XYZ file of C-alpha atoms in Angstrom:
698
model
C -60.104 -54.826 64.053
C -60.416 -58.612 64.360
C -57.666 -60.888 63.069
C -58.622 -63.965 61.100
C -55.242 -65.538 60.602
C -51.836 -65.612 62.292
C -50.358 -64.645 58.922
C -52.463 -61.489 59.001
C -50.833 -60.521 62.288
C -47.352 -61.203 60.935
C -48.204 -59.046 57.886
C -49.427 -56.258 60.181
C -46.115 -56.268 62.042
C -44.182 -56.225 58.750
C -46.188 -53.220 57.601
C -45.571 -51.548 60.955
C -41.795 -52.073 60.605
C -41.815 -50.596 57.088
C -43.709 -47.500 58.280
C -41.849 -46.844 61.531
C -38.634 -48.854 61.913
C -37.026 -49.079 58.453
C -33.760 -47.366 59.551
C -33.528 -49.197 62.889
C -33.886 -52.596 61.195
C -31.191 -51.607 58.672
C -28.880 -50.706 61.561
C -29.707 -53.972 63.372
C -28.881 -55.960 60.218
C -25.420 -54.341 60.060
C -24.645 -54.983 63.743
C -26.285 -58.421 64.062
C -25.402 -60.644 65.888
C -22.195 -59.434 67.550
C -23.038 -55.848 68.546
C -26.821 -55.893 68.625
C -29.431 -58.656 68.748
C -32.659 -56.784 69.505
C -35.025 -54.353 67.839
C -36.468 -51.966 70.438
C -40.054 -50.984 69.647
C -41.786 -48.048 71.332
C -45.303 -48.982 72.506
C -46.519 -45.485 71.545
C -45.483 -46.098 67.910
C -47.343 -49.402 67.860
C -50.420 -47.699 69.335
C -50.293 -44.960 66.693
C -50.044 -47.575 63.953
C -52.918 -49.746 65.269
C -54.443 -49.280 68.772
C -56.010 -52.767 68.739
C -52.698 -54.414 67.854
C -50.957 -52.542 70.698
C -53.656 -53.525 73.226
C -53.584 -57.158 72.106
C -49.796 -57.181 72.419
C -50.125 -55.981 76.007
C -52.783 -58.581 76.888
C -51.207 -61.571 75.070
C -47.497 -60.696 74.943
C -46.046 -64.201 74.546
C -48.115 -65.008 71.484
C -47.718 -61.572 69.888
C -43.986 -61.471 70.525
C -43.687 -64.626 68.410
C -45.619 -62.909 65.603
C -43.459 -59.777 65.877
C -40.221 -61.801 65.731
C -41.527 -63.908 62.836
C -42.283 -60.671 60.944
C -38.723 -59.501 61.629
C -37.327 -62.757 60.192
C -39.482 -62.367 57.053
C -38.637 -58.669 56.637
C -37.039 -57.947 53.264
C -33.523 -56.783 54.114
C -31.253 -54.966 51.631
C -28.212 -56.928 52.884
C -27.828 -60.698 52.927
C -28.323 -61.215 56.667
C -30.742 -63.579 58.406
C -32.183 -62.214 61.682
C -32.982 -65.739 62.867
C -32.362 -65.223 66.595
C -33.165 -61.497 66.803
C -35.586 -60.306 69.504
C -38.306 -57.681 69.442
C -38.383 -55.793 72.754
C -41.284 -53.464 73.517
C -40.560 -50.538 75.845
C -42.125 -47.296 77.151
C -45.443 -48.825 78.150
C -48.113 -46.189 78.887
C -48.359 -47.052 82.593
C -46.000 -48.254 85.281
C -47.517 -50.762 87.726
C -46.458 -50.440 91.372
C -44.907 -53.702 92.568
C -47.322 -53.761 95.522
C -50.269 -53.308 93.118
C -49.578 -56.480 91.086
C -52.665 -58.721 91.184
C -53.948 -61.998 89.701
C -55.523 -60.050 86.805
C -52.050 -59.117 85.556
C -51.133 -62.781 84.927
C -49.767 -63.263 81.436
C -49.882 -59.525 80.656
C -47.067 -57.211 79.614
C -46.461 -54.843 82.545
C -43.812 -52.294 83.461
C -42.342 -51.901 86.977
C -39.878 -49.444 88.406
C -37.480 -49.797 91.314
C -33.993 -50.468 92.560
C -32.049 -53.694 91.940
C -31.673 -55.343 95.337
C -29.902 -58.507 94.174
C -28.446 -59.757 90.917
C -26.947 -63.142 90.045
C -24.024 -63.655 87.689
C -24.801 -64.263 84.020
C -24.885 -68.001 83.354
C -25.665 -70.147 80.262
C -29.134 -71.685 80.324
C -30.155 -74.571 78.082
C -33.246 -73.845 75.967
C -33.249 -76.902 73.690
C -31.517 -79.998 75.072
C -30.266 -82.680 72.667
C -30.144 -86.062 74.443
C -28.009 -88.792 72.930
C -28.969 -92.407 73.684
C -25.839 -94.206 74.830
C -27.115 -97.509 73.488
C -28.006 -96.602 69.890
C -26.817 -92.966 69.524
C -30.232 -91.556 68.529
C -30.657 -87.822 69.308
C -33.855 -86.691 71.054
C -34.460 -82.933 71.305
C -36.581 -81.582 74.168
C -37.319 -77.843 74.622
C -36.619 -76.697 78.195
C -39.077 -74.321 79.835
C -38.468 -72.525 83.121
C -38.687 -74.963 86.020
C -37.278 -78.477 86.231
C -34.922 -79.973 83.675
C -36.951 -82.233 81.324
C -35.387 -85.551 80.255
C -36.817 -88.011 77.671
C -38.840 -90.999 78.959
C -37.537 -93.345 76.296
C -35.280 -93.330 73.253
C -37.064 -92.726 69.949
C -34.689 -95.132 68.194
C -34.373 -98.252 70.390
C -37.334 -97.412 72.674
C -35.316 -98.154 75.797
C -35.267 -95.874 78.823
C -31.742 -94.613 78.415
C -29.167 -94.048 79.649
C -28.948 -90.595 77.997
C -26.194 -88.018 77.757
C -26.667 -84.323 76.892
C -24.909 -83.530 73.620
C -23.765 -79.928 74.147
C -22.808 -79.339 70.525
C -26.343 -80.122 69.324
C -28.100 -78.296 72.215
C -29.044 -74.615 72.280
C -28.006 -72.259 75.084
C -28.798 -68.674 76.014
C -27.283 -66.291 78.594
C -29.563 -65.923 81.613
C -29.617 -63.779 84.742
C -32.029 -63.241 87.622
C -32.521 -59.881 89.342
C -34.679 -58.810 92.280
C -36.294 -55.389 91.836
C -37.473 -53.611 94.986
C -39.727 -50.553 95.157
C -37.811 -47.259 95.166
C -37.799 -45.514 98.568
C -39.193 -42.265 97.103
C -42.353 -44.029 95.967
C -43.202 -45.121 99.512
C -44.944 -43.289 102.307
C -43.163 -43.496 105.647
C -43.433 -46.789 107.461
C -44.286 -48.997 104.466
C -42.175 -52.091 103.907
C -40.820 -52.060 100.346
C -41.911 -55.038 98.245
C -39.896 -56.792 95.559
C -40.348 -58.979 92.476
C -37.899 -61.372 90.815
C -37.222 -60.916 87.105
C -35.652 -63.495 84.774
C -33.804 -61.923 81.855
C -32.127 -63.598 78.903
C -29.688 -63.100 76.042
C -28.408 -59.623 75.138
C -30.007 -57.706 78.056
C -28.128 -59.736 80.699
C -25.120 -58.369 82.560
C -26.078 -54.708 82.164
C -27.394 -54.102 85.688
C -25.974 -54.637 89.143
C -27.255 -54.259 92.701
C -28.091 -50.631 93.484
C -29.139 -49.581 89.948
C -32.483 -47.835 89.483
C -34.301 -49.596 86.672
C -37.532 -49.729 84.685
C -38.383 -53.283 83.624
C -41.025 -54.338 81.094
C -41.928 -57.996 81.143
C -44.568 -60.717 81.244
C -46.026 -61.563 84.647
C -45.842 -65.295 85.386
C -46.975 -67.479 88.308
C -44.973 -70.094 90.186
C -46.690 -72.577 92.511
C -45.512 -72.595 96.119
C -44.485 -75.797 97.897
C -42.600 -78.866 96.713
C -43.635 -81.761 94.427
C -45.458 -83.580 97.209
C -47.085 -80.747 99.143
C -48.160 -78.309 96.463
C -49.961 -75.219 97.706
C -52.945 -73.400 96.169
C -50.941 -70.173 96.635
C -48.664 -68.906 93.868
C -45.649 -66.590 93.785
C -45.320 -64.013 91.020
C -42.249 -63.343 88.915
C -41.545 -61.658 85.588
C -39.937 -62.737 82.363
C -38.124 -59.499 81.517
C -38.303 -58.153 77.963
C -36.562 -54.794 78.426
C -34.450 -53.468 81.307
C -33.570 -49.769 81.233
C -31.256 -48.152 83.784
C -32.596 -44.818 84.993
C -30.099 -42.361 86.367
C -32.560 -39.502 86.534
C -33.095 -38.322 90.089
C -36.393 -39.035 91.796
C -38.082 -40.367 88.674
C -41.095 -41.459 90.713
C -41.811 -37.998 92.135
C -44.778 -36.744 90.183
C -44.530 -32.918 90.170
C -47.533 -31.304 88.450
C -47.687 -27.778 86.986
C -49.736 -26.712 90.004
C -46.981 -28.046 92.302
C -44.388 -26.104 90.281
C -46.351 -22.862 90.732
C -46.533 -23.470 94.501
C -42.791 -24.268 94.652
C -41.773 -21.112 92.746
C -44.130 -18.941 94.860
C -42.638 -20.427 98.043
C -39.064 -19.832 96.834
C -39.777 -16.095 96.464
C -40.958 -15.560 100.059
C -38.764 -13.246 102.129
C -38.682 -15.474 105.246
C -38.073 -18.686 103.259
C -35.261 -19.996 105.502
C -37.333 -19.488 108.673
C -40.246 -21.297 107.041
C -37.962 -24.164 106.042
C -36.674 -24.469 109.624
C -40.289 -24.427 110.894
C -41.109 -27.316 108.545
C -38.576 -29.669 110.165
C -39.936 -31.629 113.146
C -42.145 -28.829 114.560
C -42.933 -30.981 117.592
C -39.251 -30.692 118.664
C -38.569 -27.385 120.382
C -35.555 -25.217 119.435
C -32.443 -26.373 117.534
C -32.889 -23.714 114.831
C -29.276 -23.925 113.717
C -29.277 -27.724 113.537
C -32.583 -27.708 111.630
C -31.210 -25.168 109.144
C -28.173 -27.411 108.631
C -30.473 -30.394 108.013
C -32.413 -28.354 105.421
C -29.114 -27.621 103.636
C -28.279 -31.322 103.810
C -31.620 -32.186 102.176
C -30.865 -29.888 99.229
C -27.118 -30.780 99.173
C -24.361 -29.159 97.140
C -23.551 -29.794 93.489
C -21.545 -32.872 92.546
C -18.654 -31.776 90.333
C -17.133 -33.840 87.548
C -13.717 -32.552 86.505
C -12.075 -32.942 83.051
C -9.638 -35.541 84.447
C -12.685 -37.671 85.359
C -12.236 -37.119 89.087
C -15.313 -36.303 91.106
C -15.943 -34.004 94.073
C -18.917 -35.003 96.170
C -21.765 -32.562 96.701
C -23.532 -34.532 99.433
C -23.253 -33.307 103.004
C -22.694 -35.568 105.985
C -23.881 -34.441 109.388
C -23.623 -35.888 112.893
C -25.728 -35.039 115.931
C -24.154 -36.069 119.228
C -26.240 -35.396 122.261
C -27.603 -36.162 125.665
C -30.496 -38.622 125.874
C -34.012 -37.217 125.527
C -33.041 -34.315 123.277
C -35.117 -35.530 120.304
C -32.316 -36.694 117.961
C -34.107 -39.872 116.885
C -37.336 -37.977 116.306
C -35.560 -35.516 114.005
C -34.051 -38.442 112.061
C -37.458 -40.126 111.721
C -38.950 -36.867 110.472
C -36.238 -36.506 107.827
C -37.032 -40.015 106.606
C -40.575 -38.836 105.859
C -39.698 -35.628 103.999
C -36.558 -36.589 102.076
C -37.590 -37.604 98.513
C -35.395 -40.702 98.737
C -34.349 -41.920 102.159
C -33.470 -45.009 104.147
C -33.596 -45.111 107.955
C -31.687 -47.630 110.015
C -30.616 -47.989 113.613
C -26.976 -48.743 114.335
C -27.766 -51.359 116.968
C -29.416 -53.698 114.481
C -27.214 -52.937 111.456
C -24.286 -55.034 110.378
C -21.711 -53.726 107.914
C -23.390 -55.813 105.195
C -26.797 -54.325 106.034
C -25.357 -50.817 105.788
C -23.078 -51.096 102.778
C -23.431 -54.238 100.622
C -22.695 -57.920 100.805
C -21.909 -60.957 98.724
C -24.341 -63.592 99.999
C -24.761 -67.250 99.184
C -28.398 -68.300 98.994
C -30.864 -70.021 96.702
C -31.835 -66.787 94.934
C -29.851 -67.953 91.911
C -30.160 -71.502 90.549
C -28.166 -73.533 93.060
C -26.143 -71.957 95.866
C -24.667 -69.063 93.876
C -23.031 -65.980 95.343
C -25.090 -62.874 94.666
C -24.616 -59.202 95.423
C -27.085 -57.669 97.854
C -27.355 -53.899 98.291
C -27.453 -52.419 101.811
C -28.946 -49.201 103.224
C -26.283 -46.783 101.892
C -26.673 -48.189 98.356
C -30.474 -48.097 98.496
C -30.260 -44.438 99.609
C -28.218 -43.559 96.488
C -28.908 -39.884 95.589
C -30.914 -39.419 98.792
C -30.363 -39.425 102.549
C -29.366 -42.301 104.820
C -30.408 -41.637 108.418
C -28.426 -43.829 110.835
C -29.479 -43.640 114.466
C -27.369 -44.896 117.399
C -24.158 -44.759 115.394
C -22.131 -45.236 118.596
C -23.838 -48.594 119.364
C -22.535 -50.203 116.168
C -19.591 -52.561 116.245
C -16.359 -50.765 115.302
C -15.817 -53.167 112.350
C -19.245 -52.310 110.968
C -18.577 -48.579 111.262
C -15.265 -48.880 109.444
C -17.148 -50.198 106.404
C -18.685 -46.730 106.056
C -15.434 -44.808 105.450
C -15.269 -45.405 101.712
C -19.026 -44.889 101.338
C -18.821 -41.425 102.924
C -15.853 -39.938 101.089
C -15.561 -41.773 97.742
C -19.303 -42.501 97.708
C -18.840 -46.016 96.458
C -18.693 -49.381 98.154
C -16.231 -52.055 97.105
C -16.972 -55.731 97.611
C -14.254 -58.367 97.342
C -15.491 -61.757 98.436
C -15.956 -65.232 96.977
C -14.402 -64.135 93.694
C -16.808 -61.193 93.352
C -15.038 -57.872 92.846
C -17.627 -55.140 92.486
C -18.067 -51.444 93.161
C -21.530 -50.133 93.975
C -22.608 -46.493 94.069
C -23.635 -44.882 97.358
C -24.033 -41.210 96.411
C -26.021 -40.346 99.525
C -25.839 -37.924 102.436
C -25.483 -39.456 105.881
C -27.341 -38.008 108.844
C -26.074 -39.738 111.957
C -27.049 -39.547 115.612
C -24.996 -40.768 118.555
C -24.761 -40.513 122.334
C -21.606 -39.478 124.207
C -19.354 -42.275 125.495
C -20.825 -42.285 129.010
C -24.427 -41.610 127.980
C -24.339 -37.899 128.821
C -21.810 -35.103 128.251
C -19.436 -34.227 131.075
C -18.778 -30.497 130.830
C -15.341 -30.828 132.475
C -13.982 -33.373 129.993
C -12.809 -32.443 126.476
C -15.588 -33.291 124.013
C -13.178 -35.158 121.714
C -12.633 -37.761 124.427
C -16.345 -38.205 125.054
C -17.188 -39.218 121.503
C -16.788 -42.949 121.132
C -16.266 -42.894 117.346
C -13.051 -43.302 115.367
C -11.411 -39.990 114.345
C -11.178 -41.296 110.753
C -14.986 -41.558 110.646
C -15.697 -38.327 112.521
C -13.437 -36.304 110.220
C -15.596 -37.265 107.225
C -18.605 -35.404 108.613
C -18.968 -31.862 107.251
C -20.898 -30.713 110.308
C -20.976 -32.069 113.839
C -23.340 -30.605 116.410
C -23.502 -31.385 120.107
C -26.950 -31.284 121.665
C -26.590 -30.766 125.411
C -29.330 -30.759 128.018
C -28.443 -28.074 130.572
C -31.064 -26.856 133.118
C -32.089 -23.255 132.342
C -35.267 -21.863 133.883
C -36.473 -19.788 130.936
C -35.572 -22.408 128.300
C -37.128 -25.182 130.415
C -40.341 -23.166 130.777
C -40.552 -22.633 126.995
C -39.788 -26.299 126.330
C -42.414 -27.486 128.816
C -45.009 -25.170 127.269
C -44.157 -26.427 123.769
C -44.343 -30.124 124.724
C -47.605 -29.671 126.643
C -49.102 -27.647 123.783
C -48.050 -30.318 121.257
C -49.614 -33.058 123.360
C -52.768 -31.011 123.924
C -53.147 -30.504 120.169
C -52.783 -34.257 119.698
C -55.322 -34.961 122.457
C -57.882 -32.581 120.960
C -57.460 -33.981 117.460
C -57.755 -37.607 118.648
C -60.715 -36.756 120.897
C -62.509 -35.026 118.013
C -61.928 -37.949 115.636
C -62.526 -40.881 117.999
C -65.244 -39.631 120.345
C -68.818 -39.378 119.093
C -69.813 -37.041 121.919
C -66.926 -34.583 121.402
C -67.936 -31.064 122.480
C -64.906 -29.392 120.868
C -65.618 -27.498 117.666
C -63.491 -27.871 114.534
C -62.310 -24.264 114.936
C -61.040 -24.902 118.482
C -59.119 -27.961 117.334
C -57.731 -26.090 114.308
C -56.535 -23.101 116.386
C -54.559 -25.308 118.742
C -53.235 -27.589 115.975
C -52.042 -24.600 113.887
C -49.523 -23.700 116.576
C -47.677 -27.013 116.192
C -48.288 -27.613 112.467
C -45.301 -27.517 110.074
C -44.964 -24.219 108.176
C -44.699 -26.135 104.880
C -46.697 -29.295 104.174
C -44.324 -32.336 104.183
C -45.619 -33.479 100.760
C -44.887 -30.057 99.211
C -41.451 -29.960 100.866
C -40.603 -33.399 99.397
C -41.506 -32.124 95.945
C -39.656 -28.834 96.537
C -36.428 -30.690 97.407
C -36.782 -33.053 94.413
C -37.502 -30.128 92.066
C -34.505 -28.122 93.326
C -32.093 -31.074 93.061
C -33.352 -31.879 89.594
C -33.251 -28.370 88.126
C -30.864 -26.224 90.156
C -27.065 -26.215 89.739
C -25.795 -22.989 91.346
C -22.368 -21.445 90.662
C -20.323 -19.349 93.057
C -20.168 -15.557 92.597
C -16.837 -13.764 92.984
C -17.990 -12.079 96.222
C -19.105 -15.369 97.815
C -15.778 -16.978 96.886
C -13.864 -14.084 98.448
C -15.953 -14.279 101.659
C -15.327 -18.010 102.145
C -11.639 -17.646 101.260
C -11.187 -14.835 103.762
C -12.868 -16.821 106.562
C -10.661 -19.850 105.879
C -7.388 -17.906 105.541
C -8.081 -15.864 108.707
C -8.766 -19.031 110.679
C -5.616 -20.708 109.367
C -3.582 -17.645 110.326
C -4.434 -18.353 113.977
C -2.387 -21.525 113.683
C 0.655 -19.840 112.135
C 2.562 -19.615 115.449
C 4.825 -22.526 116.208
C 3.008 -23.439 119.419
C -0.532 -22.859 118.161
C -2.794 -25.752 117.079
C -4.004 -26.038 113.462
C -7.497 -24.542 113.748
C -9.066 -25.871 110.519
C -8.159 -28.146 107.606
C -8.998 -28.016 103.887
C -11.827 -30.489 104.486
C -13.828 -27.719 106.149
C -13.281 -25.493 103.103
C -14.972 -28.074 100.866
C -17.782 -28.347 103.417
C -18.299 -24.581 103.218
C -18.581 -24.719 99.439
C -21.116 -27.565 99.566
C -23.206 -25.797 102.192
C -23.168 -22.504 100.272
C -24.392 -24.274 97.107
C -27.175 -25.939 99.117
C -28.156 -22.557 100.573
C -28.572 -21.168 97.027
C -30.592 -24.231 96.003
C -33.081 -23.566 98.807
C -34.020 -20.350 96.969
C -33.933 -22.153 93.577
C -31.147 -19.718 92.696
C -28.396 -20.346 90.129
C -25.979 -18.049 91.968
C -24.296 -18.487 95.365
C -24.369 -14.998 96.911
C -22.478 -13.363 99.792
C -25.551 -13.900 102.005
C -25.310 -17.658 101.350
C -21.614 -17.599 102.219
C -22.241 -15.687 105.469
C -25.134 -17.956 106.436
C -23.020 -21.106 106.105
C -19.927 -19.541 107.730
C -22.138 -18.910 110.767
C -23.279 -22.573 110.786
C -19.743 -23.949 110.334
C -18.321 -21.647 113.003
C -20.957 -22.778 115.521
C -20.300 -26.443 114.629
C -16.541 -25.931 115.126
C -17.101 -24.178 118.442
C -19.328 -27.068 119.492
C -16.684 -29.701 119.017
C -13.363 -28.288 117.823
C -12.330 -26.121 120.792
C -9.555 -27.303 123.093
C -11.055 -26.801 126.587
C -7.608 -26.160 128.084
C -6.563 -23.315 125.790
C -9.944 -22.154 124.431
C -8.457 -22.254 120.900
C -9.903 -23.970 117.831
C -8.012 -27.195 117.162
C -8.849 -29.251 114.066
C -6.918 -32.255 115.406
C -9.567 -32.921 118.068
C -11.827 -34.133 115.256
C -9.271 -35.171 112.630
C -7.042 -37.297 114.881
C -8.847 -37.483 118.230
C -5.939 -35.832 120.092
C -5.704 -32.085 120.709
C -2.392 -30.235 120.405
C -2.203 -29.596 124.170
C -2.800 -33.316 124.755
C -0.069 -34.236 122.245
C 2.365 -31.857 123.940
C 1.478 -33.408 127.298
C 2.069 -36.939 125.983
C 5.401 -35.848 124.477
C 6.463 -34.220 127.756
C 5.480 -37.229 129.893
C 7.265 -39.682 127.590
C 10.310 -37.394 127.701
C 10.193 -37.293 131.525
C 9.907 -41.106 131.756
C 12.881 -41.544 129.392
C 14.995 -39.032 131.378
C 14.148 -40.545 134.779
C 14.611 -44.141 133.535
C 18.337 -43.391 133.084
C 18.601 -42.227 136.721
C 16.806 -45.218 138.295
C 17.659 -48.864 137.620
C 14.056 -50.139 137.887
C 12.625 -47.422 135.633
C 11.034 -44.044 136.328
C 9.059 -43.988 139.612
C 5.451 -42.843 138.953
C 5.370 -40.371 141.865
C 8.583 -38.687 140.663
C 7.190 -38.485 137.075
C 4.020 -36.785 138.372
C 6.099 -34.460 140.567
C 8.249 -33.365 137.613
C 5.120 -32.989 135.460
C 3.667 -30.581 138.053
C 6.923 -28.600 138.010
C 6.473 -27.909 134.280
C 2.886 -26.743 134.861
C 0.905 -29.946 134.272
C -2.077 -30.761 136.455
C -1.604 -33.920 138.623
C -4.900 -35.562 137.530
C -4.136 -34.852 133.848
C -0.665 -36.376 134.189
C -2.108 -39.526 135.826
C -4.770 -39.739 133.100
C -2.173 -39.533 130.286
C 0.077 -42.153 131.934
C -2.908 -44.502 132.194
C -3.765 -43.941 128.503
C -0.144 -44.534 127.420
C -0.174 -47.812 129.367
C -3.392 -48.912 127.647
C -1.899 -48.146 124.219
C 1.260 -50.086 125.091
C 3.580 -47.083 124.656
C 4.592 -47.235 128.329
C 4.977 -50.329 130.507
C 5.689 -51.012 134.207
C 8.796 -53.255 134.609
C 8.067 -53.337 138.363
C 5.359 -51.923 140.618
C 5.082 -48.093 140.471
C 7.913 -47.785 137.928
C 7.623 -46.956 134.224
C 9.588 -47.304 131.010
C 8.701 -46.330 127.427
C 8.497 -49.113 124.812
């Protein structure tokens, strides 16, 4: 229908309110202006009322918003309240526009975007109508302020002189304003794409609700801003949005579009008898072997269930995993592959990551008006409810690594800087990769000493696997065959695509490629993981609980003797529970069965044997990971310090080193081990040399 008059439009909106929003306007009138200042209108309702009106609103939002708000002011209210400054905010637009798909045609239109808040300024008052008082004659001149530069009067309307003027704050009008930067969500991107962002200006009652790291859906009007300064203006323009509604979305993977056909495929796949083998085959098929590590990564993708207890405490369900291995074993490739199949993931390399880039930072830049401090979310915040893959963890500065402790266990990140005290969510799983201290494992050294990471950080990982590269004729033959076959498949495929004179048939290429193809298509696996995490919350059966309890209690019993090391701590018990829940989720099951419990006990046992065995005694020792010092090493340190103290009383200059080593050998300690411990005690400052070749304890 065509509209002749503005009044006709205002009448249409009034009629629309009477038909659809009578109760909501009554509620707004009761709460206005302290508790509520906006009427939220669903676009679908407007479309049902009048499709042309809804379309015109979308194409000319600024104009039509004025009509809608005018209609709200004229609406006949049962109570004596004037909704003079109330807003009408349209939400639930029929389509969401990708940030990277915004084009010149969208200028001035009402669009909806979805993403994660990368930065947010503080809420500040913004002047909308400035009242200038002439300091010569006192005449007030009111000038509305648009976005952009502050507009001052050219001359006084009373005495017609050019000032000077002073802003009269009492007569001016202000509104709360905030600026946020919304970046594309990781799950909406294919691997390798750089996420794009758009700045959104929001005002009045919707300010202050979001912070960096929140997933939001924003509806607003697309505006243009000319690049360059006053003198060198450019023909190119930047885009930004004037936000009308901002809704925080806590739903997982809201951008994953799972159709009914996808659901049928997912359910059919979950019922296959060799599901776990297929899952393992779907992870980095070009990397040979590592079945156990790949199964653990699958469990990490699905993750356990996050529990919220009645006392408002929270037990994390996300699994953290660390791969430590020799160079050339394919760790980085596995991490890159995970980035492509996890529904929401962020990949970063430790060498180029600062603590701010990993966690979050308060930064001072010109994002806000003037040099304001703003919060900027890092990789672990952007990976919220997904996976953060951090390669080369050992190459990071120790200070940067320490910033991760809180993010891993409490799953939040606290910022205290420049007067900003904030806590951001980082509910993600961490998959880390690192090299041993000297580049390659030394099989004669205890593994705990070869890992150049702080025990406090290592102990937060649920699973740690070592990936060693030992020559073995049969394994090497299989590996060589696999790598050559993978490369041959790639050669054939490239040759077939790029060469016009290719004499290979499609069938030949397909036969070879099938051997190195993933068992499950990456796109289907992404949807499978998102579907399982969205719909599946398994509970533990009595039998599974008993199985895990028995494994834990039996292991602890090994440490009951006075001289025995503590083989496992309660942290591992929580890891077992998380893994067992993830194992049930893989099957889309609501019950954790005995088979799940046994499967994860096998994984945890192999992880503990990888890293938690004291090479001197062959016993499991949790302290190797938890504190970085095995029980036998602690006993040795205690004995050596005792020997030095005893001998220091016999000799005036302190305990002679050769006598200390001699006595150490008498009590069954190896000479090289004794020398090694003395050297370490010196480095830590617990032992010093008052004169050459003599020692005293501090």
